[in-house]
Short mmCIF file of C-alpha atoms in Angstrom, two decimals:
data_model
loop_
_atom_site.label_atom_id
_atom_site.label_comp_id
_atom_site.label_asym_id
_atom_site.label_seq_id
_atom_site.Cartn_x
_atom_site.Cartn_y
_atom_site.Cartn_z
CA MET A 1 40.38 70.85 -5.66
CA ALA A 2 37.88 68.89 -3.55
CA GLY A 3 35.08 69.96 -5.88
CA VAL A 4 36.53 68.45 -9.06
CA HIS A 5 34.44 65.40 -9.90
CA THR A 6 33.88 65.52 -13.67
CA HIS A 7 34.45 61.95 -14.87
CA GLY A 8 36.67 61.55 -11.81
CA GLY A 9 34.70 58.78 -10.13
CA SER A 10 34.70 56.61 -13.23
CA PHE A 11 38.37 57.25 -13.89
CA GLY A 12 39.26 56.73 -10.25
CA ALA A 13 37.45 53.40 -10.09
CA MET A 14 39.17 52.21 -13.26
CA LEU A 15 42.59 53.30 -12.00
CA ARG A 16 42.03 51.60 -8.65
CA ARG A 17 40.96 48.38 -10.42
CA TRP A 18 44.13 48.36 -12.49
CA ARG A 19 46.27 49.10 -9.45
CA HIS A 20 44.71 46.18 -7.60
CA ARG A 21 45.29 43.92 -10.62
CA ARG A 22 48.96 44.83 -10.52
CA ARG A 23 48.98 44.33 -6.74
CA LEU A 24 50.35 47.78 -6.03
CA SER A 25 49.51 50.06 -3.15
CA GLN A 26 48.88 53.75 -3.75
CA LEU A 27 52.36 54.41 -2.39
CA ASP A 28 53.91 51.82 -4.74
CA LEU A 29 52.21 53.42 -7.74
CA ALA A 30 53.15 56.91 -6.62
CA VAL A 31 56.83 56.01 -6.20
CA GLU A 32 56.99 54.34 -9.63
CA ALA A 33 55.22 57.28 -11.28
CA GLY A 34 57.27 59.92 -9.48
CA VAL A 35 54.28 61.61 -7.80
CA SER A 36 52.96 61.79 -4.25
CA ALA A 37 50.74 59.10 -2.76
CA ARG A 38 48.39 61.97 -1.85
CA HIS A 39 47.97 62.81 -5.54
CA VAL A 40 47.24 59.17 -6.45
CA SER A 41 44.66 59.08 -3.68
CA PHE A 42 43.04 62.29 -4.92
CA VAL A 43 42.71 61.13 -8.53
CA GLU A 44 41.31 57.77 -7.40
CA THR A 45 38.65 59.42 -5.25
CA GLY A 46 37.81 62.11 -7.81
CA ARG A 47 39.08 64.97 -5.67
CA SER A 48 41.60 65.87 -8.37
CA ALA A 49 41.27 65.68 -12.16
CA PRO A 50 44.37 64.10 -13.75
CA SER A 51 46.13 65.73 -16.67
CA ARG A 52 46.62 63.85 -19.92
CA ALA A 53 50.30 63.41 -19.11
CA MET A 54 49.45 62.02 -15.69
CA VAL A 55 46.94 59.50 -17.06
CA LEU A 56 49.50 58.21 -19.54
CA ARG A 57 52.25 58.13 -16.91
CA LEU A 58 50.15 56.09 -14.50
CA ALA A 59 49.00 53.81 -17.32
CA GLY A 60 52.62 53.24 -18.31
CA VAL A 61 53.61 52.26 -14.79
CA LEU A 62 50.65 49.88 -14.61
CA ASP A 63 51.50 48.41 -18.03
CA ILE A 64 47.96 48.99 -19.26
CA PRO A 65 47.27 47.98 -22.90
CA GLU A 66 46.77 50.81 -25.39
CA ARG A 67 43.04 50.21 -25.86
CA GLU A 68 42.51 50.41 -22.11
CA ARG A 69 44.61 53.59 -21.93
CA ASN A 70 42.14 55.18 -24.33
CA ARG A 71 39.30 54.19 -22.00
CA LEU A 72 41.11 55.76 -19.05
CA LEU A 73 41.65 59.00 -20.96
CA ILE A 74 38.00 59.17 -22.02
CA ALA A 75 36.89 58.49 -18.44
CA ALA A 76 39.05 61.42 -17.35
CA GLY A 77 37.34 63.68 -19.90
CA LEU A 78 40.33 63.67 -22.26
CA ALA A 79 40.78 62.73 -25.89
CA PRO A 80 42.06 59.19 -26.62
CA ALA A 81 45.72 58.84 -27.52
CA TYR A 82 45.46 55.93 -29.95
CA ALA A 83 43.53 55.87 -33.21
CA GLU A 84 42.11 52.68 -34.69
CA ARG A 85 42.28 52.22 -38.44
CA SER A 86 41.48 49.28 -40.63
CA LEU A 87 44.55 47.33 -41.66
CA ASP A 88 43.76 48.11 -45.30
CA ALA A 89 43.58 51.89 -44.70
CA PRO A 90 46.05 53.97 -46.75
CA GLU A 91 47.76 55.20 -43.57
CA MET A 92 48.57 51.59 -42.66
CA ALA A 93 50.67 50.95 -45.77
CA ALA A 94 53.93 50.81 -43.80
CA VAL A 95 52.40 48.37 -41.31
CA ARG A 96 51.12 46.11 -44.10
CA ALA A 97 54.52 46.20 -45.79
CA GLY A 98 56.29 45.36 -42.55
CA VAL A 99 53.98 42.44 -41.87
CA GLN A 100 54.49 41.09 -45.37
CA ARG A 101 58.27 41.31 -45.03
CA VAL A 102 58.15 39.23 -41.86
CA LEU A 103 55.85 36.64 -43.46
CA ASP A 104 58.12 36.37 -46.51
CA ALA A 105 61.27 36.19 -44.39
CA TYR A 106 60.06 33.17 -42.41
CA ASP A 107 58.82 31.16 -45.39
CA PRO A 108 59.10 28.11 -45.76
CA TYR A 109 58.55 28.00 -42.00
CA PRO A 110 54.91 28.52 -40.94
CA CYS A 111 54.00 32.08 -39.97
CA VAL A 112 50.61 33.65 -39.24
CA VAL A 113 49.33 37.11 -38.34
CA VAL A 114 46.66 37.28 -35.62
CA ASP A 115 44.77 40.11 -33.97
CA SER A 116 43.91 40.54 -30.30
CA GLY A 117 41.11 37.97 -30.54
CA TRP A 118 43.44 35.35 -32.07
CA TRP A 119 41.71 35.68 -35.46
CA ILE A 120 44.10 34.83 -38.30
CA LEU A 121 44.42 37.78 -40.68
CA GLN A 122 47.26 36.58 -42.92
CA ALA A 123 49.52 33.59 -43.35
CA ASN A 124 52.53 32.71 -45.47
CA PRO A 125 52.69 29.66 -47.78
CA GLY A 126 54.52 27.68 -45.11
CA ALA A 127 51.46 27.90 -42.87
CA THR A 128 49.58 25.47 -45.12
CA LEU A 129 51.38 22.78 -43.12
CA LEU A 130 49.42 23.90 -40.04
CA LEU A 131 46.11 23.99 -41.89
CA ASP A 132 46.38 20.62 -43.61
CA GLY A 133 43.40 18.48 -42.66
CA VAL A 134 41.67 21.19 -40.61
CA ALA A 135 37.87 21.05 -40.96
CA ALA A 136 36.22 23.60 -43.25
CA HIS A 137 34.05 25.03 -40.48
CA LEU A 138 37.21 26.07 -38.59
CA LEU A 139 38.67 27.73 -41.68
CA ALA A 140 35.56 29.78 -42.54
CA ARG A 141 36.73 32.39 -40.03
CA PRO A 142 40.01 31.00 -38.76
CA ASN A 143 40.88 31.45 -35.12
CA ALA A 144 44.38 30.28 -34.23
CA LEU A 145 43.43 28.77 -30.86
CA ARG A 146 40.40 26.91 -32.19
CA ILE A 147 42.43 25.53 -35.10
CA ALA A 148 45.17 24.41 -32.73
CA LEU A 149 43.05 22.75 -30.05
CA HIS A 150 39.68 21.79 -31.58
CA PRO A 151 39.20 18.04 -32.23
CA ASP A 152 38.48 18.92 -35.88
CA GLY A 153 41.63 21.00 -36.07
CA LEU A 154 45.27 20.24 -35.36
CA ALA A 155 44.66 18.56 -32.01
CA PRO A 156 44.65 14.95 -33.33
CA ARG A 157 48.06 15.57 -34.94
CA ILE A 158 49.76 17.22 -31.95
CA ALA A 159 51.90 14.57 -30.28
CA ASN A 160 52.27 16.60 -27.06
CA LEU A 161 48.69 17.89 -27.03
CA ALA A 162 48.29 18.11 -23.25
CA GLU A 163 51.50 20.15 -22.92
CA TRP A 164 50.72 22.41 -25.88
CA ARG A 165 47.14 22.88 -24.69
CA THR A 166 48.41 23.90 -21.26
CA HIS A 167 50.85 26.35 -22.84
CA LEU A 168 48.16 28.02 -25.02
CA THR A 169 45.51 28.22 -22.32
CA GLU A 170 47.97 29.79 -19.91
CA ARG A 171 48.85 32.38 -22.55
CA LEU A 172 45.19 33.19 -23.06
CA ARG A 173 44.52 33.27 -19.32
CA ARG A 174 47.24 35.91 -18.94
CA GLU A 175 45.66 37.97 -21.71
CA VAL A 176 42.25 37.80 -20.06
CA ALA A 177 43.84 39.13 -16.88
CA VAL A 178 45.24 42.28 -18.51
CA VAL A 179 42.15 43.57 -20.31
CA ASP A 180 39.27 45.40 -18.67
CA SER A 181 36.58 45.94 -21.30
CA GLU A 182 34.27 44.09 -23.65
CA ARG A 183 37.35 42.29 -24.97
CA SER A 184 37.74 40.63 -21.58
CA ALA A 185 34.38 38.90 -21.98
CA GLU A 186 35.24 37.86 -25.53
CA LEU A 187 38.58 36.37 -24.52
CA ALA A 188 37.10 34.77 -21.39
CA GLY A 189 34.51 33.08 -23.61
CA LEU A 190 37.25 31.82 -25.90
CA LEU A 191 39.19 30.54 -22.89
CA ALA A 192 36.16 28.63 -21.57
CA GLU A 193 35.61 27.16 -25.03
CA ILE A 194 39.13 25.83 -25.53
CA GLU A 195 39.26 24.53 -21.96
CA SER A 196 36.21 22.43 -22.83
CA PHE A 197 37.97 20.68 -25.71
CA PRO A 198 39.33 17.18 -25.03
CA GLY A 199 43.04 16.67 -24.63
CA GLY A 200 43.80 17.16 -20.97
CA PHE A 201 46.44 19.31 -19.34
CA ALA A 202 49.98 18.49 -18.29
CA ASP A 203 53.13 20.11 -17.03
CA THR A 204 54.88 21.51 -20.05
CA ALA A 205 57.88 19.56 -21.26
CA ASP A 206 60.49 21.99 -22.49
CA LEU A 207 63.64 22.00 -24.58
CA GLY A 208 66.24 22.02 -21.85
CA GLY A 209 64.47 24.81 -19.99
CA VAL A 210 64.37 27.01 -23.09
CA ALA A 211 60.86 26.78 -24.57
CA VAL A 212 57.80 24.55 -24.98
CA PRO A 213 57.91 22.83 -28.40
CA LEU A 214 55.00 22.09 -30.69
CA GLU A 215 55.31 18.45 -31.79
CA LEU A 216 53.23 18.03 -34.92
CA GLN A 217 52.56 14.81 -36.79
CA THR A 218 52.24 15.46 -40.53
CA THR A 219 49.63 13.70 -42.65
CA ASP A 220 52.41 11.58 -44.18
CA GLY A 221 53.65 10.38 -40.78
CA ARG A 222 56.62 12.65 -40.03
CA LEU A 223 57.04 14.20 -36.59
CA LEU A 224 58.03 17.86 -36.77
CA ARG A 225 59.07 19.92 -33.76
CA PHE A 226 58.69 23.71 -33.67
CA LEU A 227 59.44 26.65 -31.43
CA SER A 228 57.04 29.58 -31.68
CA MET A 229 58.31 33.16 -31.89
CA VAL A 230 56.01 36.17 -31.58
CA THR A 231 56.74 39.54 -33.23
CA THR A 232 54.83 42.74 -32.42
CA PHE A 233 55.07 46.45 -33.28
CA GLY A 234 56.78 47.98 -30.28
CA THR A 235 56.06 51.67 -30.93
CA ALA A 236 52.60 51.53 -32.49
CA LEU A 237 50.27 54.51 -31.99
CA ASP A 238 47.37 52.77 -33.72
CA LEU A 239 45.34 50.12 -31.93
CA THR A 240 45.17 47.81 -34.93
CA ALA A 241 48.96 47.84 -35.27
CA ALA A 242 49.52 47.58 -31.53
CA GLU A 243 47.30 44.50 -31.27
CA LEU A 244 48.80 42.58 -34.20
CA SER A 245 50.97 39.57 -33.44
CA ILE A 246 53.04 37.69 -35.97
CA GLU A 247 53.70 34.15 -34.80
CA ALA A 248 56.34 32.10 -36.56
CA PHE A 249 57.01 28.40 -36.01
CA LEU A 250 60.73 27.72 -36.29
CA PRO A 251 62.37 24.30 -36.47
CA ALA A 252 63.32 22.95 -33.04
CA ASP A 253 65.68 20.36 -34.51
CA GLU A 254 67.63 19.69 -37.69
CA ALA A 255 65.26 16.98 -38.87
CA THR A 256 62.39 19.48 -38.93
CA ALA A 257 64.50 22.10 -40.68
CA ALA A 258 65.52 19.58 -43.33
CA ALA A 259 61.94 18.45 -43.87
CA LEU A 260 60.83 22.00 -44.62
CA ARG A 261 63.62 22.99 -46.97
#
């Protein structure tokens, strides 16, 4: 067993990094995974090669995203568990249909589909409210965070910009913390960019302790208040499906609901 080192060092270093991110000791991880602390130590040091089932069990305990689980499996000399298909691939027909049903169901309320980089892939007709007045250069390849917080985007029309900006940057900061690949650099770059936009930061004002509202001034002078709701595929075995998010903006008060009917 002490002589097994194939891919073990790389896998062990990655596993240890994730364990440290989750602030777990080897014993903590072992208890949660139902294995011995000795075994966790051996796979981290490369003295033991983990099985496919063990890699996935440890990744599950550490709540590692699917794309990073693939990287762990490859580092352990095993085949990845999750495929990655284009959203327009024939095998993704059920995913496309499900996304469209959600978009249709929320209309006339704004609803957009974004990928793991916050790029907008689809939107329903109600989302035109969120894109009204946004500069063309932001719409050429629309990124939800840039559109929301850029001075040429929605930012001038967000009445509680400092609060909403704080809310979005904290969301992105959490996402940066849970990825460990080239995506981390991409998201970290996006975080630095939106933090550089004007608007300030502030403690988030909430709706009675329930949620942070988006307070949006329309081009005709109305103030609309929204709650955002995020929908994801909970059992996806494809990376594209797993990394899709459908974000709907629901009325936070009756005046907003009436304005959108």
